[in-house]
Every structure is written in C-alpha cells, then in structure tokens.
PDB file of C-alpha atoms in Angstrom:
ATOM      1  CA  MET A   1       0.000   0.000   0.000  1.00 33.00           C
ATOM      2  CA  THR A   2       1.317   3.413  -0.890  1.00 38.00           C
ATOM      3  CA  MET A   3       0.399   6.492   1.075  1.00 45.00           C
ATOM      4  CA  PRO A   4       1.537   9.551  -0.879  1.00 44.00           C
ATOM      5  CA  HIS A   5       1.240  12.779   1.033  1.00 49.00           C
ATOM      6  CA  GLY A   6      -2.036  14.575   0.642  1.00 48.00           C
ATOM      7  CA  THR A   7      -4.154  11.407   0.892  1.00 50.00           C
ATOM      8  CA  GLY A   8      -4.858  11.534   4.623  1.00 71.00           C
ATOM      9  CA  TRP A   9      -3.410  10.136   7.830  1.00 84.00           C
ATOM     10  CA  PRO A  10      -4.562   6.526   8.389  1.00 94.00           C
ATOM     11  CA  TYR A  11      -3.215   6.237  11.950  1.00 96.00           C
ATOM     12  CA  PRO A  12      -5.079   7.185  15.148  1.00 94.00           C
ATOM     13  CA  PRO A  13      -4.436  10.439  17.038  1.00 94.00           C
ATOM     14  CA  LEU A  14      -2.492   8.712  19.837  1.00 94.00           C
ATOM     15  CA  MET A  15       0.408   6.269  19.797  1.00 96.00           C
ATOM     16  CA  ALA A  16       1.888   4.503  22.810  1.00 97.00           C
ATOM     17  CA  HIS A  17       5.559   5.488  23.119  1.00 98.00           C
ATOM     18  CA  ARG A  18       7.911   2.492  22.917  1.00 98.00           C
ATOM     19  CA  GLY A  19       4.939   0.170  23.267  1.00 97.00           C
ATOM     20  CA  GLY A  20       3.862   0.586  26.851  1.00 94.00           C
ATOM     21  CA  GLY A  21       4.693   4.173  27.689  1.00 95.00           C
ATOM     22  CA  ALA A  22       5.522   4.570  31.358  1.00 95.00           C
ATOM     23  CA  LEU A  23       3.453   1.585  32.494  1.00 96.00           C
ATOM     24  CA  ALA A  24       5.463  -1.341  31.109  1.00 98.00           C
ATOM     25  CA  PRO A  25       9.043  -2.084  30.031  1.00 98.00           C
ATOM     26  CA  GLU A  26       9.770  -0.265  26.796  1.00 98.00           C
ATOM     27  CA  ASN A  27      10.017  -2.207  23.528  1.00 98.00           C
ATOM     28  CA  THR A  28       8.610  -5.437  24.962  1.00 98.00           C
ATOM     29  CA  LEU A  29       5.481  -7.461  24.352  1.00 98.00           C
ATOM     30  CA  ALA A  30       4.420  -6.532  27.893  1.00 98.00           C
ATOM     31  CA  GLY A  31       4.390  -2.961  26.652  1.00 98.00           C
ATOM     32  CA  PHE A  32       2.196  -3.740  23.674  1.00 98.00           C
ATOM     33  CA  ARG A  33      -0.158  -5.700  25.906  1.00 98.00           C
ATOM     34  CA  ALA A  34      -0.439  -2.634  28.145  1.00 97.00           C
ATOM     35  CA  ALA A  35      -1.185  -0.416  25.149  1.00 96.00           C
ATOM     36  CA  VAL A  36      -4.027  -2.695  24.069  1.00 96.00           C
ATOM     37  CA  ARG A  37      -5.327  -2.982  27.620  1.00 95.00           C
ATOM     38  CA  TYR A  38      -5.552   0.810  27.881  1.00 93.00           C
ATOM     39  CA  GLY A  39      -7.416   1.120  24.613  1.00 92.00           C
ATOM     40  CA  PHE A  40      -4.667   2.240  22.250  1.00 94.00           C
ATOM     41  CA  SER A  41      -4.929   1.197  18.616  1.00 95.00           C
ATOM     42  CA  ALA A  42      -1.381   2.221  17.647  1.00 97.00           C
ATOM     43  CA  ALA A  43       2.066   2.080  19.191  1.00 98.00           C
ATOM     44  CA  GLU A  44       5.627   3.081  18.399  1.00 98.00           C
ATOM     45  CA  CYS A  45       8.767   1.010  18.862  1.00 98.00           C
ATOM     46  CA  ASP A  46      12.503   1.065  18.091  1.00 98.00           C
ATOM     47  CA  VAL A  47      14.119  -1.609  15.921  1.00 98.00           C
ATOM     48  CA  LYS A  48      17.812  -2.457  15.530  1.00 98.00           C
ATOM     49  CA  LEU A  49      19.807  -5.377  14.127  1.00 98.00           C
ATOM     50  CA  SER A  50      21.359  -8.199  16.136  1.00 98.00           C
ATOM     51  CA  ALA A  51      24.770  -9.637  15.228  1.00 98.00           C
ATOM     52  CA  ASP A  52      23.035 -12.207  13.009  1.00 98.00           C
ATOM     53  CA  GLN A  53      20.941  -9.448  11.380  1.00 98.00           C
ATOM     54  CA  ILE A  54      17.652 -10.248  13.074  1.00 98.00           C
ATOM     55  CA  CYS A  55      15.329  -7.272  13.556  1.00 98.00           C
ATOM     56  CA  VAL A  56      15.011  -6.775  17.295  1.00 98.00           C
ATOM     57  CA  LEU A  57      13.346  -4.208  19.554  1.00 98.00           C
ATOM     58  CA  MET A  58      15.720  -1.955  21.494  1.00 98.00           C
ATOM     59  CA  HIS A  59      16.251   1.786  21.796  1.00 98.00           C
ATOM     60  CA  ASP A  60      19.851   2.004  22.978  1.00 98.00           C
ATOM     61  CA  ASP A  61      22.972   0.806  21.196  1.00 98.00           C
ATOM     62  CA  THR A  62      23.992  -0.912  24.434  1.00 98.00           C
ATOM     63  CA  LEU A  63      22.086  -3.374  26.594  1.00 98.00           C
ATOM     64  CA  GLU A  64      22.667  -2.179  30.146  1.00 98.00           C
ATOM     65  CA  ARG A  65      19.832   0.332  30.664  1.00 98.00           C
ATOM     66  CA  THR A  66      16.870  -1.892  29.794  1.00 98.00           C
ATOM     67  CA  SER A  67      18.113  -5.468  30.087  1.00 98.00           C
ATOM     68  CA  SER A  68      20.324  -7.813  32.063  1.00 98.00           C
ATOM     69  CA  GLY A  69      22.842  -7.843  29.210  1.00 98.00           C
ATOM     70  CA  HIS A  70      26.076  -5.928  28.739  1.00 98.00           C
ATOM     71  CA  GLY A  71      27.834  -4.344  25.798  1.00 98.00           C
ATOM     72  CA  ALA A  72      26.699  -3.494  22.294  1.00 98.00           C
ATOM     73  CA  LEU A  73      23.475  -5.055  21.060  1.00 98.00           C
ATOM     74  CA  ALA A  74      24.910  -5.262  17.545  1.00 98.00           C
ATOM     75  CA  LEU A  75      27.540  -7.753  18.777  1.00 98.00           C
ATOM     76  CA  GLN A  76      24.999 -10.187  20.248  1.00 98.00           C
ATOM     77  CA  PRO A  77      23.129 -12.856  18.235  1.00 98.00           C
ATOM     78  CA  MET A  78      19.372 -13.118  18.625  1.00 98.00           C
ATOM     79  CA  ALA A  79      19.622 -16.396  20.518  1.00 97.00           C
ATOM     80  CA  GLY A  80      21.618 -14.677  23.251  1.00 98.00           C
ATOM     81  CA  LEU A  81      19.426 -11.589  23.306  1.00 98.00           C
ATOM     82  CA  ALA A  82      16.303 -13.711  23.739  1.00 96.00           C
ATOM     83  CA  GLU A  83      17.688 -15.094  27.019  1.00 97.00           C
ATOM     84  CA  LEU A  84      18.092 -11.680  28.630  1.00 98.00           C
ATOM     85  CA  ASP A  85      15.689 -10.137  31.142  1.00 98.00           C
ATOM     86  CA  ALA A  86      14.262  -6.921  29.678  1.00 98.00           C
ATOM     87  CA  GLY A  87      11.641  -6.322  32.354  1.00 98.00           C
ATOM     88  CA  SER A  88      13.124  -6.381  35.852  1.00 98.00           C
ATOM     89  CA  TRP A  89      14.616  -2.889  35.509  1.00 97.00           C
ATOM     90  CA  LEU A  90      11.078  -1.471  35.691  1.00 97.00           C
ATOM     91  CA  GLY A  91       9.564  -3.793  38.284  1.00 97.00           C
ATOM     92  CA  VAL A  92       9.610  -7.292  39.685  1.00 97.00           C
ATOM     93  CA  GLU A  93       6.247  -7.979  38.064  1.00 97.00           C
ATOM     94  CA  PHE A  94       7.993  -7.814  34.692  1.00 98.00           C
ATOM     95  CA  ALA A  95      10.892 -10.106  35.600  1.00 98.00           C
ATOM     96  CA  GLY A  96      11.868 -12.412  32.754  1.00 97.00           C
ATOM     97  CA  GLU A  97      10.217 -10.329  30.036  1.00 98.00           C
ATOM     98  CA  PRO A  98      12.318 -11.056  26.923  1.00 98.00           C
ATOM     99  CA  ILE A  99      13.698  -8.782  24.236  1.00 98.00           C
ATOM    100  CA  PRO A 100      11.372  -9.490  21.304  1.00 98.00           C
ATOM    101  CA  ALA A 101      12.164  -9.886  17.650  1.00 98.00           C
ATOM    102  CA  LEU A 102      10.138  -7.783  15.208  1.00 98.00           C
ATOM    103  CA  ALA A 103       8.465 -10.988  14.028  1.00 98.00           C
ATOM    104  CA  ASN A 104       7.008 -11.544  17.519  1.00 98.00           C
ATOM    105  CA  VAL A 105       5.698  -7.984  17.593  1.00 98.00           C
ATOM    106  CA  ALA A 106       4.188  -8.258  14.123  1.00 98.00           C
ATOM    107  CA  ALA A 107       2.256 -11.362  15.108  1.00 98.00           C
ATOM    108  CA  TYR A 108       0.905  -9.676  18.238  1.00 98.00           C
ATOM    109  CA  CYS A 109       0.005  -6.433  16.464  1.00 98.00           C
ATOM    110  CA  ARG A 110      -1.795  -8.169  13.628  1.00 98.00           C
ATOM    111  CA  ALA A 111      -3.719 -10.429  16.011  1.00 98.00           C
ATOM    112  CA  ASN A 112      -4.803  -7.456  18.137  1.00 98.00           C
ATOM    113  CA  GLN A 113      -5.429  -4.841  15.406  1.00 97.00           C
ATOM    114  CA  LEU A 114      -2.633  -2.659  16.774  1.00 98.00           C
ATOM    115  CA  LEU A 115      -1.048  -0.356  14.187  1.00 98.00           C
ATOM    116  CA  LEU A 116       2.672   0.255  14.439  1.00 98.00           C
ATOM    117  CA  ASN A 117       5.206   3.014  13.880  1.00 98.00           C
ATOM    118  CA  ILE A 118       8.622   1.367  13.558  1.00 99.00           C
ATOM    119  CA  GLU A 119      11.499   3.709  14.278  1.00 98.00           C
ATOM    120  CA  LEU A 120      14.641   2.579  12.477  1.00 98.00           C
ATOM    121  CA  LYS A 121      17.407   2.824  15.100  1.00 98.00           C
ATOM    122  CA  PRO A 122      20.669   1.919  13.349  1.00 98.00           C
ATOM    123  CA  GLY A 123      23.696   0.951  15.372  1.00 96.00           C
ATOM    124  CA  PRO A 124      26.961   2.739  14.539  1.00 95.00           C
ATOM    125  CA  GLY A 125      27.775   2.315  10.847  1.00 96.00           C
ATOM    126  CA  GLN A 126      24.595   0.305  10.184  1.00 98.00           C
ATOM    127  CA  GLU A 127      22.336   2.994   8.714  1.00 98.00           C
ATOM    128  CA  ALA A 128      21.785   1.567   5.238  1.00 98.00           C
ATOM    129  CA  MET A 129      21.722  -2.068   6.334  1.00 98.00           C
ATOM    130  CA  THR A 130      19.200  -1.364   9.088  1.00 98.00           C
ATOM    131  CA  GLY A 131      16.929   0.559   6.753  1.00 98.00           C
ATOM    132  CA  ARG A 132      17.046  -2.175   4.145  1.00 98.00           C
ATOM    133  CA  LEU A 133      16.614  -5.214   6.383  1.00 98.00           C
ATOM    134  CA  VAL A 134      13.943  -3.743   8.657  1.00 99.00           C
ATOM    135  CA  ALA A 135      11.937  -2.537   5.665  1.00 98.00           C
ATOM    136  CA  GLN A 136      12.170  -5.933   3.991  1.00 98.00           C
ATOM    137  CA  ALA A 137      11.105  -7.680   7.190  1.00 98.00           C
ATOM    138  CA  ALA A 138       8.219  -5.283   7.777  1.00 98.00           C
ATOM    139  CA  ALA A 139       6.953  -5.687   4.214  1.00 98.00           C
ATOM    140  CA  ARG A 140       6.984  -9.465   4.623  1.00 98.00           C
ATOM    141  CA  LEU A 141       5.505  -9.568   8.134  1.00 98.00           C
ATOM    142  CA  TRP A 142       2.673  -7.161   7.344  1.00 98.00           C
ATOM    143  CA  ALA A 143       1.948  -8.416   3.822  1.00 98.00           C
ATOM    144  CA  GLY A 144      -1.736  -7.932   3.025  1.00 97.00           C
ATOM    145  CA  SER A 145      -2.410  -5.571   5.934  1.00 97.00           C
ATOM    146  CA  GLU A 146      -4.933  -2.847   5.226  1.00 95.00           C
ATOM    147  CA  VAL A 147      -2.769  -0.258   7.019  1.00 97.00           C
ATOM    148  CA  PRO A 148       0.968  -0.974   6.839  1.00 97.00           C
ATOM    149  CA  PRO A 149       3.495  -0.091   9.524  1.00 98.00           C
ATOM    150  CA  LEU A 150       4.932   3.402   9.263  1.00 98.00           C
ATOM    151  CA  LEU A 151       8.746   3.480   9.112  1.00 98.00           C
ATOM    152  CA  SER A 152      10.379   6.511  10.706  1.00 98.00           C
ATOM    153  CA  SER A 153      13.950   7.526  11.454  1.00 98.00           C
ATOM    154  CA  PHE A 154      16.301  10.383  12.210  1.00 98.00           C
ATOM    155  CA  SER A 155      18.640   8.740   9.696  1.00 98.00           C
ATOM    156  CA  ARG A 156      18.090   9.871   6.128  1.00 98.00           C
ATOM    157  CA  VAL A 157      20.404   7.101   4.944  1.00 98.00           C
ATOM    158  CA  ALA A 158      18.235   4.481   6.659  1.00 98.00           C
ATOM    159  CA  LEU A 159      15.044   5.936   5.180  1.00 98.00           C
ATOM    160  CA  LEU A 160      16.460   6.023   1.664  1.00 98.00           C
ATOM    161  CA  ALA A 161      17.575   2.403   2.010  1.00 98.00           C
ATOM    162  CA  ALA A 162      14.103   1.489   3.277  1.00 98.00           C
ATOM    163  CA  ALA A 163      12.542   3.245   0.294  1.00 98.00           C
ATOM    164  CA  THR A 164      14.611   1.168  -2.110  1.00 98.00           C
ATOM    165  CA  ALA A 165      13.952  -2.101  -0.261  1.00 98.00           C
ATOM    166  CA  ALA A 166      10.211  -1.674   0.324  1.00 98.00           C
ATOM    167  CA  PRO A 167       8.912   1.319  -1.638  1.00 98.00           C
ATOM    168  CA  ASP A 168       5.267   0.642  -0.768  1.00 97.00           C
ATOM    169  CA  LEU A 169       5.798   1.106   2.969  1.00 98.00           C
ATOM    170  CA  PRO A 170       5.143   4.686   4.142  1.00 98.00           C
ATOM    171  CA  ARG A 171       8.045   6.582   5.673  1.00 98.00           C
ATOM    172  CA  ALA A 172       8.359   9.535   8.034  1.00 98.00           C
ATOM    173  CA  TRP A 173      11.362  11.711   8.826  1.00 98.00           C
ATOM    174  CA  LEU A 174      12.130  12.270  12.495  1.00 98.00           C
ATOM    175  CA  THR A 175      13.669  15.541  13.585  1.00 98.00           C
ATOM    176  CA  GLU A 176      13.778  17.684  16.706  1.00 98.00           C
ATOM    177  CA  ALA A 177      13.132  21.287  15.681  1.00 98.00           C
ATOM    178  CA  VAL A 178      11.629  21.741  12.211  1.00 98.00           C
ATOM    179  CA  PRO A 179      14.427  22.857   9.875  1.00 98.00           C
ATOM    180  CA  ASP A 180      13.953  25.495   7.187  1.00 97.00           C
ATOM    181  CA  ASP A 181      14.444  22.901   4.439  1.00 98.00           C
ATOM    182  CA  TRP A 182      11.902  20.413   5.789  1.00 98.00           C
ATOM    183  CA  ALA A 183       9.871  20.340   2.571  1.00 98.00           C
ATOM    184  CA  SER A 184      12.836  19.517   0.334  1.00 98.00           C
ATOM    185  CA  VAL A 185      14.027  16.807   2.738  1.00 98.00           C
ATOM    186  CA  LEU A 186      10.609  15.146   2.816  1.00 98.00           C
ATOM    187  CA  GLU A 187      10.474  15.295  -0.978  1.00 98.00           C
ATOM    188  CA  GLN A 188      13.938  13.773  -1.278  1.00 98.00           C
ATOM    189  CA  LEU A 189      13.016  10.952   1.106  1.00 98.00           C
ATOM    190  CA  GLY A 190       9.633  10.305  -0.450  1.00 98.00           C
ATOM    191  CA  ALA A 191       8.250  10.645   3.067  1.00 98.00           C
ATOM    192  CA  VAL A 192       4.569  11.019   3.882  1.00 97.00           C
ATOM    193  CA  ALA A 193       4.963  12.619   7.305  1.00 98.00           C
ATOM    194  CA  LEU A 194       7.189  14.657   9.579  1.00 98.00           C
ATOM    195  CA  HIS A 195       7.706  13.612  13.203  1.00 98.00           C
ATOM    196  CA  VAL A 196       8.912  16.427  15.454  1.00 98.00           C
ATOM    197  CA  ASP A 197       9.519  17.300  19.097  1.00 98.00           C
ATOM    198  CA  GLY A 198       6.203  18.641  20.354  1.00 98.00           C
ATOM    199  CA  GLN A 199       7.941  21.229  22.545  1.00 98.00           C
ATOM    200  CA  LEU A 200       9.788  22.745  19.575  1.00 98.00           C
ATOM    201  CA  LEU A 201       6.992  22.937  17.003  1.00 98.00           C
ATOM    202  CA  THR A 202       5.420  26.333  16.266  1.00 98.00           C
ATOM    203  CA  ARG A 203       1.904  26.993  15.061  1.00 98.00           C
ATOM    204  CA  PRO A 204       3.035  28.477  11.700  1.00 98.00           C
ATOM    205  CA  GLN A 205       5.227  25.426  11.076  1.00 98.00           C
ATOM    206  CA  ALA A 206       2.327  23.074  11.819  1.00 98.00           C
ATOM    207  CA  ALA A 207       0.100  25.031   9.439  1.00 98.00           C
ATOM    208  CA  ALA A 208       2.689  24.936   6.663  1.00 98.00           C
ATOM    209  CA  ILE A 209       3.343  21.212   7.019  1.00 98.00           C
ATOM    210  CA  LYS A 210      -0.364  20.397   6.944  1.00 97.00           C
ATOM    211  CA  ALA A 211      -0.994  22.781   4.033  1.00 97.00           C
ATOM    212  CA  ALA A 212       1.669  20.896   2.070  1.00 97.00           C
ATOM    213  CA  GLY A 213      -0.291  17.679   2.569  1.00 97.00           C
ATOM    214  CA  TYR A 214       1.996  15.852   4.988  1.00 97.00           C
ATOM    215  CA  GLY A 215       1.131  13.919   8.111  1.00 98.00           C
ATOM    216  CA  LEU A 216       2.393  15.499  11.348  1.00 98.00           C
ATOM    217  CA  LEU A 217       3.263  13.602  14.534  1.00 98.00           C
ATOM    218  CA  CYS A 218       4.666  15.090  17.733  1.00 98.00           C
ATOM    219  CA  TYR A 219       6.706  13.256  20.362  1.00 98.00           C
ATOM    220  CA  THR A 220       6.823  12.708  23.343  1.00 98.00           C
ATOM    221  CA  VAL A 221       3.792  14.617  24.638  1.00 97.00           C
ATOM    222  CA  ASN A 222       2.895  13.844  28.244  1.00 96.00           C
ATOM    223  CA  ASP A 223       0.693  16.707  29.466  1.00 93.00           C
ATOM    224  CA  LEU A 224      -2.876  17.421  28.445  1.00 92.00           C
ATOM    225  CA  ALA A 225      -2.427  21.164  27.911  1.00 93.00           C
ATOM    226  CA  SER A 226       0.283  20.555  25.320  1.00 96.00           C
ATOM    227  CA  ALA A 227      -1.774  17.806  23.709  1.00 95.00           C
ATOM    228  CA  GLN A 228      -4.811  20.037  23.358  1.00 93.00           C
ATOM    229  CA  ARG A 229      -2.721  22.870  21.908  1.00 97.00           C
ATOM    230  CA  LEU A 230      -1.057  20.622  19.355  1.00 97.00           C
ATOM    231  CA  TYR A 231      -4.348  19.096  18.257  1.00 96.00           C
ATOM    232  CA  GLN A 232      -5.739  22.604  17.810  1.00 97.00           C
ATOM    233  CA  TRP A 233      -2.780  23.344  15.530  1.00 98.00           C
ATOM    234  CA  GLY A 234      -3.753  20.431  13.302  1.00 97.00           C
ATOM    235  CA  VAL A 235      -1.232  17.838  14.486  1.00 97.00           C
ATOM    236  CA  ASP A 236      -2.420  14.393  13.382  1.00 97.00           C
ATOM    237  CA  CYS A 237      -0.900  12.231  16.087  1.00 96.00           C
ATOM    238  CA  LEU A 238       0.832  12.415  19.457  1.00 97.00           C
ATOM    239  CA  CYS A 239       3.262   9.828  20.763  1.00 98.00           C
ATOM    240  CA  THR A 240       2.850   9.617  24.530  1.00 97.00           C
ATOM    241  CA  ASP A 241       3.933   7.755  27.649  1.00 97.00           C
ATOM    242  CA  ARG A 242       0.520   8.454  29.177  1.00 95.00           C
ATOM    243  CA  LEU A 243      -1.487   5.334  28.506  1.00 94.00           C
ATOM    244  CA  ASP A 244      -4.322   6.689  30.667  1.00 88.00           C
ATOM    245  CA  TRP A 245      -5.066   9.376  28.090  1.00 80.00           C
ATOM    246  CA  PRO A 246      -7.517   8.032  25.501  1.00 65.00           C
ATOM    247  CA  LEU A 247     -10.709   8.585  27.524  1.00 63.00           C
ATOM    248  CA  ALA A 248      -9.479  11.897  28.920  1.00 60.00           C
ATOM    249  CA  ILE A 249      -8.758  13.277  25.474  1.00 65.00           C
ATOM    250  CA  ARG A 250     -12.077  12.086  24.084  1.00 52.00           C
ATOM    251  CA  ARG A 251     -13.828  13.935  26.898  1.00 50.00           C
TER     252      ARG A 251
END
C-alpha cells in the first residue's frame, strides 16, 4: 500500500511510546499488551539489528539500561538476546520479560489490530543495512495488511535504504526542531509525514506542514495542555507515555 502525502493520515491520534509508555518495560510485548489494555490502537517502537541481522526491539545501542545484558546489542546474536531479562529494571512484576524480535511484535500487532510506527534505530555504521533489512522484514511480516506499519527515522540514509527495499511502505522523517528545508528533505526521502519534538513545534510550522499535505506527529507529549494545543494546531498524532489518556482526550 502506498500512502503519498495529501491522501490523509490513516493512523489514530495517539500512539503509545515504545509500546507501553511509562506503564510497562519499553520495547517489549508486555508494553504492547499494556497499550491494548488501555485502549490504544497504535504504538511506536525502536528496531535495531542483532549480530546475526535479526530485527530486534531496542532503543539504545547498548544493553545495560533496559536489560540484564552488557555491551553493544549489535555484537549479540538473537539467541543470546532472547535469554536476557528486559523487564526487571522497571519492576519485579515484569521479571523475565524477553527482548522481542520484530516478528514476535508483528504477530501480536496483527492479532490485536494494533497499528505500528517502527522507528529505524541503526547501530553505529549500520544505517543503510538497518533501513534495508527492517523494511524488507516489515513488508513481509505485514503483507496484506490494510494499514501498513509506518517506518520513521532520524537517519536519512536508513530511510532512503528502506525506500529502495520496500517502496510501498510509508516513511516519516524524524527531527527535533523543524528545519527550514523540511519540505525539500521530505520530498527527497519520499516521506509522507514529519515527526517532530512537540515542545519545539510552532503553530506556523504546523500550518505549513499540513498545508503541504503531509502527516504530522509530535513526540513525546505527556501533558494534556500541550496535547490540546497541538491538536488545535492540526497535528495528526501524538506519541505519549501516558497510557491513561484516551478517555481523557475524548472527553
């Protein structure tokens, strides 16, 4: 499925940050279960490559912060990563939660009608390879889905590689502040959306991005006043740690 800009934003107005926001270990199936339990219909996650080039969920280049492992993730094969504890750092109730492969996440998301924003998170020197292999895996794992996963990245190299590998998957460029050349960058990348820091976006920028026909997502928005302001500016989607938000925002 292609989603050229100007044809609408097919994702809901809220996405759970790193799967479970603040209520479950990030980038784990426990996180996605929490998102579904709290009524979310979309989530975001980070995907990197293991030493044997398996697509795996992890934000950091190293393992220490969110798992029982040590050293660079890119040096560990998937079999070793799967044995690590990626839950105890947040709470004893999550002890033994594994680091999932993208294939595990795809199966869960498709079974539970959970849409996904996959952030390409290349390890050092792995920009093109990560973009290519994650895009190929996503195209295969979500084949036939009505709404495909959205691939996003700060890395232009990764996004261009993803575009070559799986041109039908929609792509979004991640940035902090909106640069002056945002329109030319999105055109170069063939992107359908811009993902920006919600604290750095201005109302005129939001208006210009929407007038140009692009989707607009803001991260990581965790207070209701900011959320309401950004929605009023025309922002399509907020990525949040606050899984208790859906009912509050509807009200």
